[in-house]
mmCIF file with all atom_site columns, C-alpha atoms in Angstrom:
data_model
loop_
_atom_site.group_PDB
_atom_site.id
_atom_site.type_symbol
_atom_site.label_atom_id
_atom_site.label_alt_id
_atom_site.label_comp_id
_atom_site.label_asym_id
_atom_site.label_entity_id
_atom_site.label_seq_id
_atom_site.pdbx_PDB_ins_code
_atom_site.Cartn_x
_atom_site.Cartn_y
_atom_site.Cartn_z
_atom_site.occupancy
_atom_site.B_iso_or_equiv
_atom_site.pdbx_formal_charge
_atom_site.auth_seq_id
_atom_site.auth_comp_id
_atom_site.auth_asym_id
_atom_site.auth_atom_id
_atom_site.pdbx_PDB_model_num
ATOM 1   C CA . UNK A 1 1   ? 0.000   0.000  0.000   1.00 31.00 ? 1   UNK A CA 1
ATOM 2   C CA . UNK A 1 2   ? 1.149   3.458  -0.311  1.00 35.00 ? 2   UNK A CA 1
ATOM 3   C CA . UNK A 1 3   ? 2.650   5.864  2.346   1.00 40.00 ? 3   UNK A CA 1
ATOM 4   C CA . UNK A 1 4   ? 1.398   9.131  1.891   1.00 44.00 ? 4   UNK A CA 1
ATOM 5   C CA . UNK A 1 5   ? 1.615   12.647 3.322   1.00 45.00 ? 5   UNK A CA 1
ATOM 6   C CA . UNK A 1 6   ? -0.727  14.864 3.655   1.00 44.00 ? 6   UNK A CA 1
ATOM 7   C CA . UNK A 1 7   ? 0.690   18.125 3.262   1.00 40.00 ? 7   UNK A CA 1
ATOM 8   C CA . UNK A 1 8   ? -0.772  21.511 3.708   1.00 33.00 ? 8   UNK A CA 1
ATOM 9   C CA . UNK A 1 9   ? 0.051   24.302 1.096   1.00 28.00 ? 9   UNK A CA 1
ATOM 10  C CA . UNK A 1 10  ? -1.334  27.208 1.092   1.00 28.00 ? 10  UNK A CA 1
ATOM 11  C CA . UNK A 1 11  ? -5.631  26.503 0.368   1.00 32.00 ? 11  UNK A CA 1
ATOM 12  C CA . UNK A 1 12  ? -4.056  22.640 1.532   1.00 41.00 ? 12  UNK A CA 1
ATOM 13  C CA . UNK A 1 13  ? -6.649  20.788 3.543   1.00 53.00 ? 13  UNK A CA 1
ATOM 14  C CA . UNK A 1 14  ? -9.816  22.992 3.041   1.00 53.00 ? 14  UNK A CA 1
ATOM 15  C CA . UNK A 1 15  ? -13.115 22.163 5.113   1.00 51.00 ? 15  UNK A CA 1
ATOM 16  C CA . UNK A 1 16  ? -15.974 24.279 5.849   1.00 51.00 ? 16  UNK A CA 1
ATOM 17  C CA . UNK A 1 17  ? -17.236 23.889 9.623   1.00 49.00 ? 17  UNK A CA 1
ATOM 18  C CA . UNK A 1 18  ? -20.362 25.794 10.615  1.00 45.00 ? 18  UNK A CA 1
ATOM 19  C CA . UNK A 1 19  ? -23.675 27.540 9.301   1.00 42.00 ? 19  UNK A CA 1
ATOM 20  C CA . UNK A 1 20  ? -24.178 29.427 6.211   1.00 42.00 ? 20  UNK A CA 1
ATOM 21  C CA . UNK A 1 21  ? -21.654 31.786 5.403   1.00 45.00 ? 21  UNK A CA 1
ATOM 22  C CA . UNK A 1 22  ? -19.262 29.319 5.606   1.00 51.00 ? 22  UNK A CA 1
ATOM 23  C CA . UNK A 1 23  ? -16.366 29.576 7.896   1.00 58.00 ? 23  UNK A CA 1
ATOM 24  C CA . UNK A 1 24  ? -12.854 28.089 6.285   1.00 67.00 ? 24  UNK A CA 1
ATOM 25  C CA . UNK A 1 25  ? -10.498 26.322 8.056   1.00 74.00 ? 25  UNK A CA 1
ATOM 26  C CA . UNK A 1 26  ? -7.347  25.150 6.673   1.00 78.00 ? 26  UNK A CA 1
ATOM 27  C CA . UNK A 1 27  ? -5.408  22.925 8.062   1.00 81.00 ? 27  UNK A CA 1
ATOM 28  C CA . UNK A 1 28  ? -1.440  23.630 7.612   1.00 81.00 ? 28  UNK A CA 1
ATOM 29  C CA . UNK A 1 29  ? 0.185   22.099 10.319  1.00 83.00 ? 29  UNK A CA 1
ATOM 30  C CA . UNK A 1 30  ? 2.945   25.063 10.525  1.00 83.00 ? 30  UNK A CA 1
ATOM 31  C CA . UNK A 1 31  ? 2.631   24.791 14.191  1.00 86.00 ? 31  UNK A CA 1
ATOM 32  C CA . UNK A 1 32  ? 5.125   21.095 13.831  1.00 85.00 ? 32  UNK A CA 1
ATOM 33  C CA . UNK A 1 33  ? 7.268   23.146 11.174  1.00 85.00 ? 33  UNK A CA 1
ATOM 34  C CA . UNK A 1 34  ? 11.268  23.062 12.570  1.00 87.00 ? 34  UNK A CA 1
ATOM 35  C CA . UNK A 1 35  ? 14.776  22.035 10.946  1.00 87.00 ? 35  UNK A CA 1
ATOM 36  C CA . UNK A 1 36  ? 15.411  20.728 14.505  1.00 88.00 ? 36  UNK A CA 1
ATOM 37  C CA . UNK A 1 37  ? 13.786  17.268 13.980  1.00 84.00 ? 37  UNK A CA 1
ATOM 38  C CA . UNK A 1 38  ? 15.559  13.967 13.711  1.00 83.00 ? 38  UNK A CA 1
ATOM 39  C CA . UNK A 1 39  ? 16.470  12.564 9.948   1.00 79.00 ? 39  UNK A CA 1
ATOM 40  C CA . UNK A 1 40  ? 14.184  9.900  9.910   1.00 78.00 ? 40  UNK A CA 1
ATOM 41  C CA . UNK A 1 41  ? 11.362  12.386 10.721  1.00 82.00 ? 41  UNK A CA 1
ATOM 42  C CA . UNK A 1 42  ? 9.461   13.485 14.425  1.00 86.00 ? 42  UNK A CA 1
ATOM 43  C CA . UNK A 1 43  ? 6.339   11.636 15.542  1.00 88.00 ? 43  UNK A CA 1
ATOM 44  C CA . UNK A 1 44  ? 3.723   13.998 16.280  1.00 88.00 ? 44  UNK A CA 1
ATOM 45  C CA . UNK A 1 45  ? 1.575   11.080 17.478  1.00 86.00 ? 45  UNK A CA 1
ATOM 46  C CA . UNK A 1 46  ? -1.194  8.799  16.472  1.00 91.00 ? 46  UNK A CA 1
ATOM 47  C CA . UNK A 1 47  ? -3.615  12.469 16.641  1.00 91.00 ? 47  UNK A CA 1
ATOM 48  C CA . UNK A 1 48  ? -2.892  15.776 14.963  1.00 90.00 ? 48  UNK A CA 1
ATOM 49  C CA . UNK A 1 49  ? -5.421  18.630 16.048  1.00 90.00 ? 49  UNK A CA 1
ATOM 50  C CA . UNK A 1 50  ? -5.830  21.640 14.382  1.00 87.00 ? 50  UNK A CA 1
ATOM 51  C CA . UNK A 1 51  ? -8.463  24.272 14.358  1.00 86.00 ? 51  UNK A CA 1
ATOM 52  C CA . UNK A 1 52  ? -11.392 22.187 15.619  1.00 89.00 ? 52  UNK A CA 1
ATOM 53  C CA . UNK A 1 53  ? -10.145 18.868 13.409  1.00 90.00 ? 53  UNK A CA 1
ATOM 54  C CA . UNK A 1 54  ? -8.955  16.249 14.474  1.00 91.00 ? 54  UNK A CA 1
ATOM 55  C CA . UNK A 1 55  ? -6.760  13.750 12.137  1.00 91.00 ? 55  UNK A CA 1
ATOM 56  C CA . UNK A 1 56  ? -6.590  10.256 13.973  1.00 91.00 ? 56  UNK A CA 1
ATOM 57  C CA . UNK A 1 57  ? -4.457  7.430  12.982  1.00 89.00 ? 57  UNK A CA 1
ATOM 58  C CA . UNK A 1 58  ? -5.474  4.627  15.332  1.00 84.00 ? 58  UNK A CA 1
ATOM 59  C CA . UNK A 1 59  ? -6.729  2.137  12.692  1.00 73.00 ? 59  UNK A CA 1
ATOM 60  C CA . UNK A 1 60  ? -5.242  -1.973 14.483  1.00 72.00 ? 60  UNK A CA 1
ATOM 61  C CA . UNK A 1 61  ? -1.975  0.108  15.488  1.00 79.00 ? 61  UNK A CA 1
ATOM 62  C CA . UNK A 1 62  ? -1.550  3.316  17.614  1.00 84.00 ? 62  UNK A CA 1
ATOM 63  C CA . UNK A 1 63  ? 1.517   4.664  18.374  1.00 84.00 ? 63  UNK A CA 1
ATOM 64  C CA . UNK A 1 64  ? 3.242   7.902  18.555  1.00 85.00 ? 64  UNK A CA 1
ATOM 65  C CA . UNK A 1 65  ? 4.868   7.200  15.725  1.00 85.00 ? 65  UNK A CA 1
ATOM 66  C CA . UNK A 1 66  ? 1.717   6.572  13.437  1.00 85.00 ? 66  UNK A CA 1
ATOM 67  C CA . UNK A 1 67  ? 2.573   10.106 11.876  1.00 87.00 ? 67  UNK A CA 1
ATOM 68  C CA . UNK A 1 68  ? 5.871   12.314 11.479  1.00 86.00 ? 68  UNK A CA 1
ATOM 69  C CA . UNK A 1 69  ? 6.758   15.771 10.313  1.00 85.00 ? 69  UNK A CA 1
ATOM 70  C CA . UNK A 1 70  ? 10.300  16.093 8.621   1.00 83.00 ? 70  UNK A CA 1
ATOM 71  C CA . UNK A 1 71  ? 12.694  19.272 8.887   1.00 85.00 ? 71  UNK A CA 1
ATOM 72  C CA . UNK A 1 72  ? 11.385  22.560 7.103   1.00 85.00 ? 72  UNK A CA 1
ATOM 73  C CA . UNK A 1 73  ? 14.283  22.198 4.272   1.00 84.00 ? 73  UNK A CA 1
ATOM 74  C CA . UNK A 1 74  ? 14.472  18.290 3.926   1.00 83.00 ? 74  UNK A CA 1
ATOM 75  C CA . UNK A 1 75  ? 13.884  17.194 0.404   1.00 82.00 ? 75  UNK A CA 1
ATOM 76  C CA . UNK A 1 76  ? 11.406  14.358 1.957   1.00 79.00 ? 76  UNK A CA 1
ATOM 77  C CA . UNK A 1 77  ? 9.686   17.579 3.414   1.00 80.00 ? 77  UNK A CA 1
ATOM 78  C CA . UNK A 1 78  ? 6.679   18.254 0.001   1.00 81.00 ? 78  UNK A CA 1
ATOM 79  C CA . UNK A 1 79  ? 5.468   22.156 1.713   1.00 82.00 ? 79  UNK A CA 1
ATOM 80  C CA . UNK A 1 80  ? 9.341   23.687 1.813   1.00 80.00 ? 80  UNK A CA 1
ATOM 81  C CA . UNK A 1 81  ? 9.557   25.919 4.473   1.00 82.00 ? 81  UNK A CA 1
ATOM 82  C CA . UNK A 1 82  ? 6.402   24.552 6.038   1.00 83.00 ? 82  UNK A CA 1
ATOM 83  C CA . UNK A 1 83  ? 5.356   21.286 7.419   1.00 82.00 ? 83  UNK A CA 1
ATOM 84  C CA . UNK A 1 84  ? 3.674   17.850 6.306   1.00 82.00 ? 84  UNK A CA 1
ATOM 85  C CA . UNK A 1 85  ? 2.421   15.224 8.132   1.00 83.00 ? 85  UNK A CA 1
ATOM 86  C CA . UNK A 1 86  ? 3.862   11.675 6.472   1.00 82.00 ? 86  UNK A CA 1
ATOM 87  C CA . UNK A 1 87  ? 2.219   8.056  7.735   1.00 82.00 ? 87  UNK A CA 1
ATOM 88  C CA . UNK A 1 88  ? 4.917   6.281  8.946   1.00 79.00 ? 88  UNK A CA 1
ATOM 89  C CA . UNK A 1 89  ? 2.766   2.666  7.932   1.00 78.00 ? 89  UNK A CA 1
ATOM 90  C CA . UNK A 1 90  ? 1.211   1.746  5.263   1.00 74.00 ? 90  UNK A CA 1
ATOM 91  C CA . UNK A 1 91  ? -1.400  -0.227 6.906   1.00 78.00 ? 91  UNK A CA 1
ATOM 92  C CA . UNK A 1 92  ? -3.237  3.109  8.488   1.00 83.00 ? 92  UNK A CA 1
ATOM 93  C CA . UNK A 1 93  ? -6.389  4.532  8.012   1.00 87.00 ? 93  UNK A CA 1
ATOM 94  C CA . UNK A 1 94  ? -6.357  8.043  8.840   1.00 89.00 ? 94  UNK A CA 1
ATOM 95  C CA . UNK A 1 95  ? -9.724  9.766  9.891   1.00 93.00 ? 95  UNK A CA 1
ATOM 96  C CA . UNK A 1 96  ? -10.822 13.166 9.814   1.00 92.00 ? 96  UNK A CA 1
ATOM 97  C CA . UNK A 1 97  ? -13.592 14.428 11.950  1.00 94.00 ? 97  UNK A CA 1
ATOM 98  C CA . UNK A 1 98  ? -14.550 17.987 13.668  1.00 93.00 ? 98  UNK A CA 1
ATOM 99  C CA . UNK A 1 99  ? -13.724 17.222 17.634  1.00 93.00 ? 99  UNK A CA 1
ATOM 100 C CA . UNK A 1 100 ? -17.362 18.076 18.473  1.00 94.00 ? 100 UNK A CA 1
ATOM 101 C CA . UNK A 1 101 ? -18.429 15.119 16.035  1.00 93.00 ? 101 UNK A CA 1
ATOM 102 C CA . UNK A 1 102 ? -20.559 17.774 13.727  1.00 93.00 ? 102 UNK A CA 1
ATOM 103 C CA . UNK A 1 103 ? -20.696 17.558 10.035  1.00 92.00 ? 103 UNK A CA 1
ATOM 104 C CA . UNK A 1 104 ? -18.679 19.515 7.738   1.00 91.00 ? 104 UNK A CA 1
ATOM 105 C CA . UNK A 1 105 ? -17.644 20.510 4.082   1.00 90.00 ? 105 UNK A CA 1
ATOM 106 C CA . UNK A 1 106 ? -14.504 18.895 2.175   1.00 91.00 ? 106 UNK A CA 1
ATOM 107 C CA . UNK A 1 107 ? -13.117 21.044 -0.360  1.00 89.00 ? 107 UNK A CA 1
ATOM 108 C CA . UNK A 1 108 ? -9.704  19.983 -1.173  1.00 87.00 ? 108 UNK A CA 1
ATOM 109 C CA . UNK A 1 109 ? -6.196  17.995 0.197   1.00 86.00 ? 109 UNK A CA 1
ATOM 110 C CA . UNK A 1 110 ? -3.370  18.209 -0.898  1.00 83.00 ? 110 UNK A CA 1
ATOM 111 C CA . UNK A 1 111 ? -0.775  15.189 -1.115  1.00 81.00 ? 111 UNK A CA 1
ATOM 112 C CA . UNK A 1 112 ? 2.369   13.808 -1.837  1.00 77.00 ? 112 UNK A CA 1
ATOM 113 C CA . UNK A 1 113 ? 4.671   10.581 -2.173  1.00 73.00 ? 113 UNK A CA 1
ATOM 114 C CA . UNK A 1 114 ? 6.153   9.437  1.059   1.00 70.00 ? 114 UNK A CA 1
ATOM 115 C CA . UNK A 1 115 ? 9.560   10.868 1.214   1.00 68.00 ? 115 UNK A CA 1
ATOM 116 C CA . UNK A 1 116 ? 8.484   13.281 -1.716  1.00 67.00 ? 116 UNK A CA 1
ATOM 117 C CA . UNK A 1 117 ? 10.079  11.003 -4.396  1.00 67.00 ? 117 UNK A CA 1
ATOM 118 C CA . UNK A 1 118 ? 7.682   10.048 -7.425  1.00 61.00 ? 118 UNK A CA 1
ATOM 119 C CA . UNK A 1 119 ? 6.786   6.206  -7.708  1.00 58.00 ? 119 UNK A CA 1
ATOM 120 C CA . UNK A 1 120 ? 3.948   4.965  -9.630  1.00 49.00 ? 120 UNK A CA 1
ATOM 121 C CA . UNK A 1 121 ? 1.969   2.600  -7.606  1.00 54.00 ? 121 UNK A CA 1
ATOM 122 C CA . UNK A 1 122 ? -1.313  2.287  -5.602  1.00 61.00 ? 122 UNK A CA 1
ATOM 123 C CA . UNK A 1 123 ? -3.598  5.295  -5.092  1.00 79.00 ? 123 UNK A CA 1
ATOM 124 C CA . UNK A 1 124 ? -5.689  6.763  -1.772  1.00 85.00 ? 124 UNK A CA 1
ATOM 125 C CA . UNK A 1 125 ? -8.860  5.724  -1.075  1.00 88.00 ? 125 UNK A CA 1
ATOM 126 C CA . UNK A 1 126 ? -11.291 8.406  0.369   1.00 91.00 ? 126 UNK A CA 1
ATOM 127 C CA . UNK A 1 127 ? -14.804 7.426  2.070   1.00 95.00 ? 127 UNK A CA 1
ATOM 128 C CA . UNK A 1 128 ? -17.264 10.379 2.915   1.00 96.00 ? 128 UNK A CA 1
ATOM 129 C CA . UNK A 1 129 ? -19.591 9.252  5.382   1.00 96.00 ? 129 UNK A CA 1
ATOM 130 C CA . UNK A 1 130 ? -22.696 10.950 6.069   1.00 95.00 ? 130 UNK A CA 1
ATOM 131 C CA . UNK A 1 131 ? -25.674 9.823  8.077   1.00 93.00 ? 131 UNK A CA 1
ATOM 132 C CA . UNK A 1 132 ? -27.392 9.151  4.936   1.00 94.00 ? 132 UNK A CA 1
ATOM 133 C CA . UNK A 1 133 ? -24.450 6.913  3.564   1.00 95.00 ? 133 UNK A CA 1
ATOM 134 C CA . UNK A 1 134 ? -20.941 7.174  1.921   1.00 95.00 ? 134 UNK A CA 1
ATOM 135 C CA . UNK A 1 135 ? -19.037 8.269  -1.061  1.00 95.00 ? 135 UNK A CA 1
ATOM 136 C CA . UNK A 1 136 ? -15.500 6.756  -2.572  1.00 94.00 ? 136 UNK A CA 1
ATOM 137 C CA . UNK A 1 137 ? -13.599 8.087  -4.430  1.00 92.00 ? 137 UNK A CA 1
ATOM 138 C CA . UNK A 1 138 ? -9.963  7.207  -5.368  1.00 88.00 ? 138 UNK A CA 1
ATOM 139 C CA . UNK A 1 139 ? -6.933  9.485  -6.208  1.00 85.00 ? 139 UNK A CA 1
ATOM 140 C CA . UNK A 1 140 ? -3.299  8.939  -7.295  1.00 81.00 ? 140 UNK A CA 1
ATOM 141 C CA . UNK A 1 141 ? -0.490  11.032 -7.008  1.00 77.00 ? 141 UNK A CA 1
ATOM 142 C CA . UNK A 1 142 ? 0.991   11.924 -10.667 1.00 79.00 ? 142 UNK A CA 1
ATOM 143 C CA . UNK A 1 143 ? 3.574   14.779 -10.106 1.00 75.00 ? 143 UNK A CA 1
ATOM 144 C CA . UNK A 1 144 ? 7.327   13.810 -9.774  1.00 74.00 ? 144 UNK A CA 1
ATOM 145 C CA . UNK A 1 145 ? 7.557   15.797 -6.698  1.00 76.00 ? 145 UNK A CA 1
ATOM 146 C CA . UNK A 1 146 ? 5.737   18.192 -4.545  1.00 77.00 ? 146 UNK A CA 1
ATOM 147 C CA . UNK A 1 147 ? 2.077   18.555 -3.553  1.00 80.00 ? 147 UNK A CA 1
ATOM 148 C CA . UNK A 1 148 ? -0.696  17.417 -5.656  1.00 81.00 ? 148 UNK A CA 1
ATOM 149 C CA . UNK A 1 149 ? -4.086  18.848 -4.731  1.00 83.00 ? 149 UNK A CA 1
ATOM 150 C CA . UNK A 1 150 ? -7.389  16.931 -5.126  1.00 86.00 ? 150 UNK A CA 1
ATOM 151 C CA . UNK A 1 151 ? -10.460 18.755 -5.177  1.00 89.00 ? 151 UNK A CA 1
ATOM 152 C CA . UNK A 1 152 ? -13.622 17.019 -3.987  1.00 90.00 ? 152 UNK A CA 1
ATOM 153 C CA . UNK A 1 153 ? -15.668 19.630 -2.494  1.00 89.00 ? 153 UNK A CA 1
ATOM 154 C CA . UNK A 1 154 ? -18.285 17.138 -0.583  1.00 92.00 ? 154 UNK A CA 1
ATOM 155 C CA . UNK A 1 155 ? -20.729 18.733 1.539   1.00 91.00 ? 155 UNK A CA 1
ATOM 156 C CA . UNK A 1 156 ? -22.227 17.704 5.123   1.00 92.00 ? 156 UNK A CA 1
ATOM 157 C CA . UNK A 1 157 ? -19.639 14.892 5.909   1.00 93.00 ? 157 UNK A CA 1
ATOM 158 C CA . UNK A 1 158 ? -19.056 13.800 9.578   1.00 94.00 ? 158 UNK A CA 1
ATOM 159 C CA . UNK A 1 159 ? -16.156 11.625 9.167   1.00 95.00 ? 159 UNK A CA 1
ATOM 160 C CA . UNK A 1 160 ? -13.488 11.208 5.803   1.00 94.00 ? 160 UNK A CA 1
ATOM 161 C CA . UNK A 1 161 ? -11.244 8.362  6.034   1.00 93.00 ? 161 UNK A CA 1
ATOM 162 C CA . UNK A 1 162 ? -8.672  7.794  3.962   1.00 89.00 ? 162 UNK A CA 1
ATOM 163 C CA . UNK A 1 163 ? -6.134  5.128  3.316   1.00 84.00 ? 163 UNK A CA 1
ATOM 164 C CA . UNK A 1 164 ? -3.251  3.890  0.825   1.00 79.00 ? 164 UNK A CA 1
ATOM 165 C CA . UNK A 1 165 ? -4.706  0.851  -1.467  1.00 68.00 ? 165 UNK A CA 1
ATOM 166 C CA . UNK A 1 166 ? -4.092  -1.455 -4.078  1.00 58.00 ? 166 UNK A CA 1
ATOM 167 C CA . UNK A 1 167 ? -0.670  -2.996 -5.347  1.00 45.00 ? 167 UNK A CA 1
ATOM 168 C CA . UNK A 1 168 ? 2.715   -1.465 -6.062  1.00 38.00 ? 168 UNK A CA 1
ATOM 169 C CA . UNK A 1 169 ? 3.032   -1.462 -9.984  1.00 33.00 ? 169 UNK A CA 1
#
């Protein structure tokens, strides 16, 4: 399966949270951003929280090492300057939910390769579940390097999971 990172750049991870007008949040995770982490990358734990969102990656394992951030000018690091969070397994299953469990509004995400290296190989999975049912929809990463955003814009979810799948070519 692959390793992925979900990476924040600029309009990054955008989801709507609240009544009509919309309020924005974007998730960058420039709070974990340093070039004082270890090589192989920090663990920021089997949670991130940003912003009333919660990204949880307790899926049959859950350590503190579930997700990492690498140094601000590492060439594994796909938001230069700024921060990603990488899976550190393949076999995860991250979630993303609002901490108070209401619904909100997927726009986009933006993601890269583990390590920011291009490979051709399996794709991410994405379910949006609502209380009415769900919604798949599968995306592979394409560019050689860097962040690659996805645009799904998929209203009135209350959790998104997503997850590497399928076979290494």
């Amino acid at each position: 399966m692959k390793n992925i990172q979900a990476a924040m750049l600029g309009g990054g991870l955008l989801l709507f949270a609240g009544a009509m007008p919309a309020i924005a949040s974007v998730m960058t995770f420039d709070s974990l951003a340093s070039d004082n982490l270890p090589l192989w990358g920090q663990p920021v734990g089997p949670d991130v929280r940003e912003d009333g969102f919660v990204i949880r990656s307790c899926s049959g394992r859950c350590g503190a090492d579930n997700l990492v951030v690498f140094n601000k000018s590492d060439p594994k690091q796909a938001d230069p300057g700024g921060a990603t969070i990488a899976v550190n397994f393949n076999d995860l299953t991250l979630t993303l939910s609002r901490e108070d469990g209401a619904s909100f509004d997927f726009y986009s995400i933006d993601l890269a390769d583990f390590y920011n290296v291009h490979s051709f190989g399996p794709y991410v999975e994405f379910d949006f579940i609502r209380p009415s049912g769900s919604t798949t929809f599968f995306a592979g990463v394409t560019v050689p390097m860097g962040l690659q955003r996805f645009v799904f814009d998929q209203a009135g979810v209350t959790p998104v999971r997503f997850w590497g799948a399928g076979a290494w070519g």
